[in-house]
mmCIF file of C-alpha atoms in Angstrom:
data_model
loop_
_atom_site.group_PDB
_atom_site.id
_atom_site.type_symbol
_atom_site.label_atom_id
_atom_site.label_comp_id
_atom_site.label_asym_id
_atom_site.label_seq_id
_atom_site.Cartn_x
_atom_site.Cartn_y
_atom_site.Cartn_z
ATOM 1 C CA MET A 1 0.000 0.000 0.000
ATOM 2 C CA ASN A 2 1.130 3.528 -0.714
ATOM 3 C CA PRO A 3 2.970 4.728 2.445
ATOM 4 C CA ASP A 4 1.266 8.147 2.522
ATOM 5 C CA LEU A 5 -2.133 6.485 2.301
ATOM 6 C CA LYS A 6 -1.190 3.966 4.971
ATOM 7 C CA LYS A 7 -0.206 6.787 7.341
ATOM 8 C CA ILE A 8 -3.605 8.430 6.882
ATOM 9 C CA LEU A 9 -5.403 5.123 7.410
ATOM 10 C CA ASP A 10 -3.422 4.470 10.604
ATOM 11 C CA GLU A 11 -4.697 7.817 11.938
ATOM 12 C CA SER A 12 -8.302 7.103 10.922
ATOM 13 C CA SER A 13 -11.099 5.288 12.710
ATOM 14 C CA SER A 14 -13.998 5.763 10.269
ATOM 15 C CA VAL A 15 -13.107 5.399 6.581
ATOM 16 C CA VAL A 16 -15.483 5.470 3.617
ATOM 17 C CA PHE A 17 -14.447 4.548 0.091
ATOM 18 C CA PHE A 18 -16.230 6.036 -2.905
ATOM 19 C CA GLY A 19 -15.327 4.326 -6.172
ATOM 20 C CA GLY A 20 -16.044 4.596 -9.874
ATOM 21 C CA ALA A 21 -15.408 2.628 -13.042
ATOM 22 C CA GLY A 22 -11.632 2.708 -12.573
ATOM 23 C CA VAL A 23 -11.992 0.247 -9.706
ATOM 24 C CA SER A 24 -13.507 -2.366 -12.016
ATOM 25 C CA THR A 25 -11.331 -1.823 -15.100
ATOM 26 C CA GLU A 26 -8.503 -3.616 -13.311
ATOM 27 C CA SER A 27 -10.777 -6.654 -13.176
ATOM 28 C CA GLY A 28 -11.187 -6.553 -16.953
ATOM 29 C CA ILE A 29 -14.485 -4.661 -17.051
ATOM 30 C CA PRO A 30 -14.307 -1.863 -19.648
ATOM 31 C CA ASP A 31 -14.738 1.748 -18.658
ATOM 32 C CA PHE A 32 -17.960 3.056 -20.194
ATOM 33 C CA ARG A 33 -16.381 6.309 -21.364
ATOM 34 C CA SER A 34 -12.826 5.299 -22.200
ATOM 35 C CA GLU A 35 -11.510 5.283 -25.740
ATOM 36 C CA SER A 36 -11.433 1.494 -25.665
ATOM 37 C CA GLY A 37 -14.717 1.232 -23.777
ATOM 38 C CA LEU A 38 -18.304 0.678 -24.715
ATOM 39 C CA TYR A 39 -18.645 3.628 -27.096
ATOM 40 C CA HIS A 40 -17.256 1.354 -29.801
ATOM 41 C CA ALA A 41 -20.554 -0.487 -29.581
ATOM 42 C CA GLN A 42 -22.285 2.293 -31.499
ATOM 43 C CA GLN A 43 -20.746 0.923 -34.677
ATOM 44 C CA VAL A 44 -22.282 -2.489 -33.932
ATOM 45 C CA TYR A 45 -25.739 -1.600 -32.629
ATOM 46 C CA GLY A 46 -26.458 1.682 -34.389
ATOM 47 C CA TYR A 47 -27.183 3.652 -31.223
ATOM 48 C CA ALA A 48 -25.086 5.434 -28.622
ATOM 49 C CA PRO A 49 -24.698 3.542 -25.329
ATOM 50 C CA GLU A 50 -26.533 6.265 -23.377
ATOM 51 C CA THR A 51 -29.496 5.811 -25.705
ATOM 52 C CA MET A 52 -29.591 2.038 -25.385
ATOM 53 C CA LEU A 53 -29.187 2.209 -21.618
ATOM 54 C CA SER A 54 -32.041 4.661 -21.144
ATOM 55 C CA SER A 55 -35.380 3.749 -19.635
ATOM 56 C CA ASP A 56 -37.120 5.008 -22.758
ATOM 57 C CA PHE A 57 -35.096 2.677 -24.999
ATOM 58 C CA TYR A 58 -35.662 -0.231 -22.607
ATOM 59 C CA TYR A 59 -39.437 0.060 -22.967
ATOM 60 C CA ARG A 60 -39.426 0.867 -26.689
ATOM 61 C CA HIS A 61 -36.824 -1.666 -27.856
ATOM 62 C CA PRO A 62 -36.476 -4.387 -25.189
ATOM 63 C CA GLU A 63 -34.904 -6.954 -27.542
ATOM 64 C CA LEU A 64 -32.063 -4.659 -28.598
ATOM 65 C CA PHE A 65 -31.677 -3.372 -25.052
ATOM 66 C CA PHE A 66 -31.115 -6.866 -23.696
ATOM 67 C CA ARG A 67 -28.832 -7.806 -26.559
ATOM 68 C CA TYR A 68 -26.581 -4.848 -25.777
ATOM 69 C CA TYR A 69 -26.930 -5.299 -22.014
ATOM 70 C CA LYS A 70 -25.993 -8.975 -22.019
ATOM 71 C CA GLU A 71 -23.164 -8.623 -24.502
ATOM 72 C CA ASN A 72 -21.531 -5.585 -22.889
ATOM 73 C CA LEU A 73 -22.492 -5.120 -19.238
ATOM 74 C CA ILE A 74 -22.358 -8.694 -17.974
ATOM 75 C CA HIS A 75 -18.887 -9.980 -17.046
ATOM 76 C CA THR A 76 -19.368 -13.219 -15.133
ATOM 77 C CA GLU A 77 -15.679 -14.062 -15.507
ATOM 78 C CA ALA A 78 -14.510 -10.918 -13.679
ATOM 79 C CA GLU A 79 -12.863 -11.380 -10.280
ATOM 80 C CA PRO A 80 -12.137 -8.873 -7.503
ATOM 81 C CA ASN A 81 -8.778 -7.138 -7.824
ATOM 82 C CA ALA A 82 -6.285 -5.846 -5.262
ATOM 83 C CA ALA A 83 -8.382 -2.756 -4.503
ATOM 84 C CA HIS A 84 -11.549 -4.776 -3.814
ATOM 85 C CA ARG A 85 -9.611 -7.149 -1.552
ATOM 86 C CA ALA A 86 -7.878 -4.327 0.340
ATOM 87 C CA LEU A 87 -11.203 -2.630 1.062
ATOM 88 C CA ALA A 88 -12.734 -5.881 2.298
ATOM 89 C CA ARG A 89 -9.780 -6.316 4.683
ATOM 90 C CA LEU A 90 -10.144 -2.763 5.980
ATOM 91 C CA GLU A 91 -13.805 -3.423 6.729
ATOM 92 C CA LYS A 92 -12.972 -6.621 8.620
ATOM 93 C CA GLU A 93 -10.358 -4.693 10.615
ATOM 94 C CA GLY A 94 -13.028 -2.189 11.642
ATOM 95 C CA LYS A 95 -11.453 0.731 9.756
ATOM 96 C CA LEU A 96 -13.799 0.938 6.790
ATOM 97 C CA THR A 97 -17.427 1.698 7.571
ATOM 98 C CA ALA A 98 -18.834 1.659 4.027
ATOM 99 C CA VAL A 99 -18.142 1.383 0.320
ATOM 100 C CA VAL A 100 -20.083 3.667 -2.005
ATOM 101 C CA THR A 101 -19.833 2.539 -5.612
ATOM 102 C CA GLN A 102 -21.014 3.640 -9.032
ATOM 103 C CA ASN A 103 -20.320 0.151 -10.381
ATOM 104 C CA ILE A 104 -22.979 -2.492 -10.948
ATOM 105 C CA ASP A 105 -20.834 -5.648 -11.046
ATOM 106 C CA GLY A 106 -21.051 -6.806 -7.412
ATOM 107 C CA LEU A 107 -17.277 -7.304 -7.138
ATOM 108 C CA HIS A 108 -17.024 -5.532 -3.780
ATOM 109 C CA GLN A 109 -19.377 -8.065 -2.222
ATOM 110 C CA LYS A 110 -17.586 -10.911 -3.999
ATOM 111 C CA ALA A 111 -14.349 -9.746 -2.356
ATOM 112 C CA GLY A 112 -16.013 -9.817 1.062
ATOM 113 C CA SER A 113 -17.281 -6.265 1.640
ATOM 114 C CA GLU A 114 -20.639 -6.209 3.402
ATOM 115 C CA LYS A 115 -21.607 -2.538 3.766
ATOM 116 C CA VAL A 116 -21.896 -1.496 0.132
ATOM 117 C CA TYR A 117 -24.079 1.279 -1.267
ATOM 118 C CA GLU A 118 -24.617 0.604 -4.967
ATOM 119 C CA LEU A 119 -25.663 3.955 -6.410
ATOM 120 C CA HIS A 120 -26.526 2.539 -9.822
ATOM 121 C CA GLY A 121 -27.861 -0.847 -8.720
ATOM 122 C CA SER A 122 -26.513 -4.283 -9.599
ATOM 123 C CA VAL A 123 -26.673 -6.707 -12.515
ATOM 124 C CA LEU A 124 -26.939 -9.485 -9.941
ATOM 125 C CA ARG A 125 -30.471 -8.427 -8.977
ATOM 126 C CA ASN A 126 -33.418 -8.569 -11.361
ATOM 127 C CA TYR A 127 -37.145 -8.355 -10.770
ATOM 128 C CA CYS A 128 -40.399 -9.105 -12.552
ATOM 129 C CA GLU A 129 -42.233 -5.949 -13.572
ATOM 130 C CA LYS A 130 -45.558 -7.730 -13.102
ATOM 131 C CA CYS A 131 -45.364 -9.640 -9.807
ATOM 132 C CA GLY A 132 -42.146 -8.268 -8.282
ATOM 133 C CA LYS A 133 -40.403 -11.627 -7.920
ATOM 134 C CA PHE A 134 -36.603 -11.353 -7.837
ATOM 135 C CA TYR A 135 -34.295 -13.366 -10.067
ATOM 136 C CA ASP A 136 -30.540 -13.860 -10.120
ATOM 137 C CA LEU A 137 -28.223 -13.176 -13.032
ATOM 138 C CA GLU A 138 -27.960 -16.839 -13.994
ATOM 139 C CA TYR A 139 -31.684 -16.983 -14.678
ATOM 140 C CA VAL A 140 -31.620 -13.806 -16.753
ATOM 141 C CA MET A 141 -28.716 -15.047 -18.861
ATOM 142 C CA ALA A 142 -30.196 -18.510 -19.513
ATOM 143 C CA GLU A 143 -31.521 -18.638 -23.083
ATOM 144 C CA LYS A 144 -34.329 -21.005 -22.086
ATOM 145 C CA ASN A 145 -35.883 -18.207 -20.011
ATOM 146 C CA CYS A 146 -35.706 -15.674 -22.825
ATOM 147 C CA ASP A 147 -37.671 -14.685 -25.877
ATOM 148 C CA HIS A 148 -35.285 -12.986 -28.288
ATOM 149 C CA ARG A 149 -32.970 -12.284 -25.321
ATOM 150 C CA VAL A 150 -35.743 -10.722 -23.191
ATOM 151 C CA PRO A 151 -36.098 -12.665 -19.897
ATOM 152 C CA TYR A 152 -39.536 -13.481 -18.553
ATOM 153 C CA CYS A 153 -40.887 -14.470 -15.164
ATOM 154 C CA SER A 154 -42.859 -17.640 -14.491
ATOM 155 C CA CYS A 155 -45.939 -15.395 -14.286
ATOM 156 C CA GLY A 156 -45.309 -14.097 -17.792
ATOM 157 C CA GLY A 157 -44.057 -10.671 -16.762
ATOM 158 C CA ARG A 158 -40.881 -9.183 -18.157
ATOM 159 C CA ILE A 159 -37.820 -9.235 -15.890
ATOM 160 C CA LYS A 160 -35.993 -5.917 -15.515
ATOM 161 C CA PRO A 161 -32.408 -5.567 -14.272
ATOM 162 C CA ASP A 162 -32.189 -3.731 -10.960
ATOM 163 C CA VAL A 163 -29.856 -1.104 -12.425
ATOM 164 C CA VAL A 164 -30.450 2.626 -12.742
ATOM 165 C CA LEU A 165 -30.978 3.478 -16.400
ATOM 166 C CA TYR A 166 -30.592 6.921 -17.942
ATOM 167 C CA GLY A 167 -33.739 8.862 -17.175
ATOM 168 C CA GLU A 168 -34.366 7.035 -13.886
ATOM 169 C CA MET A 169 -33.873 8.394 -10.370
ATOM 170 C CA LEU A 170 -31.296 6.988 -7.988
ATOM 171 C CA ASN A 171 -32.696 4.971 -5.102
ATOM 172 C CA GLU A 172 -33.459 7.361 -2.235
ATOM 173 C CA ASP A 173 -32.557 4.847 0.491
ATOM 174 C CA VAL A 174 -29.189 4.121 -1.112
ATOM 175 C CA ILE A 175 -28.422 7.830 -1.491
ATOM 176 C CA SER A 176 -29.459 8.488 2.094
ATOM 177 C CA GLY A 177 -27.244 5.685 3.385
ATOM 178 C CA ALA A 178 -24.272 6.865 1.348
ATOM 179 C CA VAL A 179 -24.688 10.480 2.481
ATOM 180 C CA ASN A 180 -24.952 9.404 6.105
ATOM 181 C CA ALA A 181 -21.813 7.243 5.888
ATOM 182 C CA ILE A 182 -19.773 9.947 4.133
ATOM 183 C CA SER A 183 -20.879 12.693 6.514
ATOM 184 C CA ARG A 184 -19.785 10.613 9.527
ATOM 185 C CA ALA A 185 -16.409 9.526 8.135
ATOM 186 C CA ASP A 186 -13.128 11.022 9.300
ATOM 187 C CA THR A 187 -11.453 9.880 6.062
ATOM 188 C CA LEU A 188 -12.941 9.691 2.584
ATOM 189 C CA ILE A 189 -11.028 7.855 -0.128
ATOM 190 C CA ILE A 190 -12.248 8.464 -3.667
ATOM 191 C CA GLY A 191 -10.821 6.163 -6.302
ATOM 192 C CA GLY A 192 -11.203 5.336 -9.963
ATOM 193 C CA THR A 193 -13.545 8.189 -10.844
ATOM 194 C CA SER A 194 -13.135 11.553 -12.538
ATOM 195 C CA LEU A 195 -15.955 12.948 -10.365
ATOM 196 C CA ALA A 196 -17.703 14.258 -13.440
ATOM 197 C CA VAL A 197 -21.004 12.359 -13.265
ATOM 198 C CA TYR A 198 -23.774 13.852 -11.137
ATOM 199 C CA PRO A 199 -25.563 13.436 -8.824
ATOM 200 C CA ALA A 200 -23.072 10.813 -7.606
ATOM 201 C CA ALA A 201 -20.078 13.173 -7.809
ATOM 202 C CA GLY A 202 -21.883 15.638 -5.560
ATOM 203 C CA LEU A 203 -21.596 13.238 -2.620
ATOM 204 C CA ILE A 204 -18.112 14.589 -1.928
ATOM 205 C CA ASN A 205 -19.745 17.777 -0.677
ATOM 206 C CA TYR A 206 -21.186 15.915 2.317
ATOM 207 C CA PHE A 207 -17.720 15.100 3.635
ATOM 208 C CA GLY A 208 -16.433 17.239 6.473
ATOM 209 C CA GLY A 209 -13.883 14.906 8.036
ATOM 210 C CA ARG A 210 -10.107 15.164 8.462
ATOM 211 C CA HIS A 211 -8.628 13.514 5.383
ATOM 212 C CA LEU A 212 -9.751 13.529 1.758
ATOM 213 C CA VAL A 213 -7.786 11.190 -0.509
ATOM 214 C CA LEU A 214 -8.149 11.120 -4.301
ATOM 215 C CA ILE A 215 -6.751 8.204 -6.315
ATOM 216 C CA ASN A 216 -7.213 8.366 -10.065
ATOM 217 C CA LYS A 217 -5.095 8.074 -13.187
ATOM 218 C CA THR A 218 -6.107 11.568 -14.294
ATOM 219 C CA LYS A 219 -6.928 14.864 -12.595
ATOM 220 C CA THR A 220 -10.338 15.602 -11.089
ATOM 221 C CA PRO A 221 -12.110 18.909 -10.366
ATOM 222 C CA TYR A 222 -11.560 18.332 -6.638
ATOM 223 C CA ASP A 223 -7.801 17.703 -6.534
ATOM 224 C CA ASP A 224 -7.092 21.023 -4.826
ATOM 225 C CA ARG A 225 -9.387 20.076 -1.951
ATOM 226 C CA ALA A 226 -7.629 16.811 -1.144
ATOM 227 C CA ASP A 227 -4.995 16.111 1.515
ATOM 228 C CA LEU A 228 -3.488 13.445 -0.712
ATOM 229 C CA VAL A 229 -3.755 13.042 -4.488
ATOM 230 C CA ILE A 230 -2.289 9.993 -6.213
ATOM 231 C CA TYR A 231 -2.292 9.621 -9.989
ATOM 232 C CA ASP A 232 -1.972 5.865 -10.324
ATOM 233 C CA SER A 233 -3.774 2.548 -10.536
ATOM 234 C CA ILE A 234 -6.178 2.071 -7.625
ATOM 235 C CA GLY A 235 -5.148 -1.560 -7.216
ATOM 236 C CA LYS A 236 -1.461 -0.663 -7.129
ATOM 237 C CA VAL A 237 -2.005 2.088 -4.584
ATOM 238 C CA MET A 238 -4.205 0.085 -2.211
ATOM 239 C CA GLY A 239 -2.808 -3.404 -2.713
ATOM 240 C CA ASP A 240 -0.147 -5.154 -0.678
#
């Protein structure tokens, strides 16, 4: 672990980690906005990713939505990386009180983290729009449960991923929990995000603790507010 970060952690008793796509890229999950990310899909599907991942597109073109969703947002082979594992250890040690994430892959929980606020939901949870029954990812991905890639419930209702699409509101309970955790923390570590996407990026404004740490490969609008800024891989910085 980076020695400057370790010193701050040693002085801290209530740490919250807020992470973005850069945390998952080291597990092989492409960054939505990177040059090598999902924007290349526009050439394949004929629409921009933001369009296909909007609630309007989901209801108007469910077959194409699920084709794109399953082919680009589901990464069952991905495993937690050094950053995920380090955060899980910090939680077990009683240092880390919560993880707030913009990612939808469930890798924090897979690494062992328990207190995770998923701002944009999770691909691991899916529910029937008709009866409300929940389904796991395996069911949604199984072709036998699909009609042209659209998964259906045993009651005949369509199954919707429990992820926040463009045009949808963030879950109020999740936001409230994240705000509460950040406002009570004495150290906030922000990693793998450019802090450019709102309202998630605005959560930094609820922090009033002692140490603000920013870890990202590029600059962010909040670098001048941080006690420690590290331009490097999140896994390298936080790993053993």
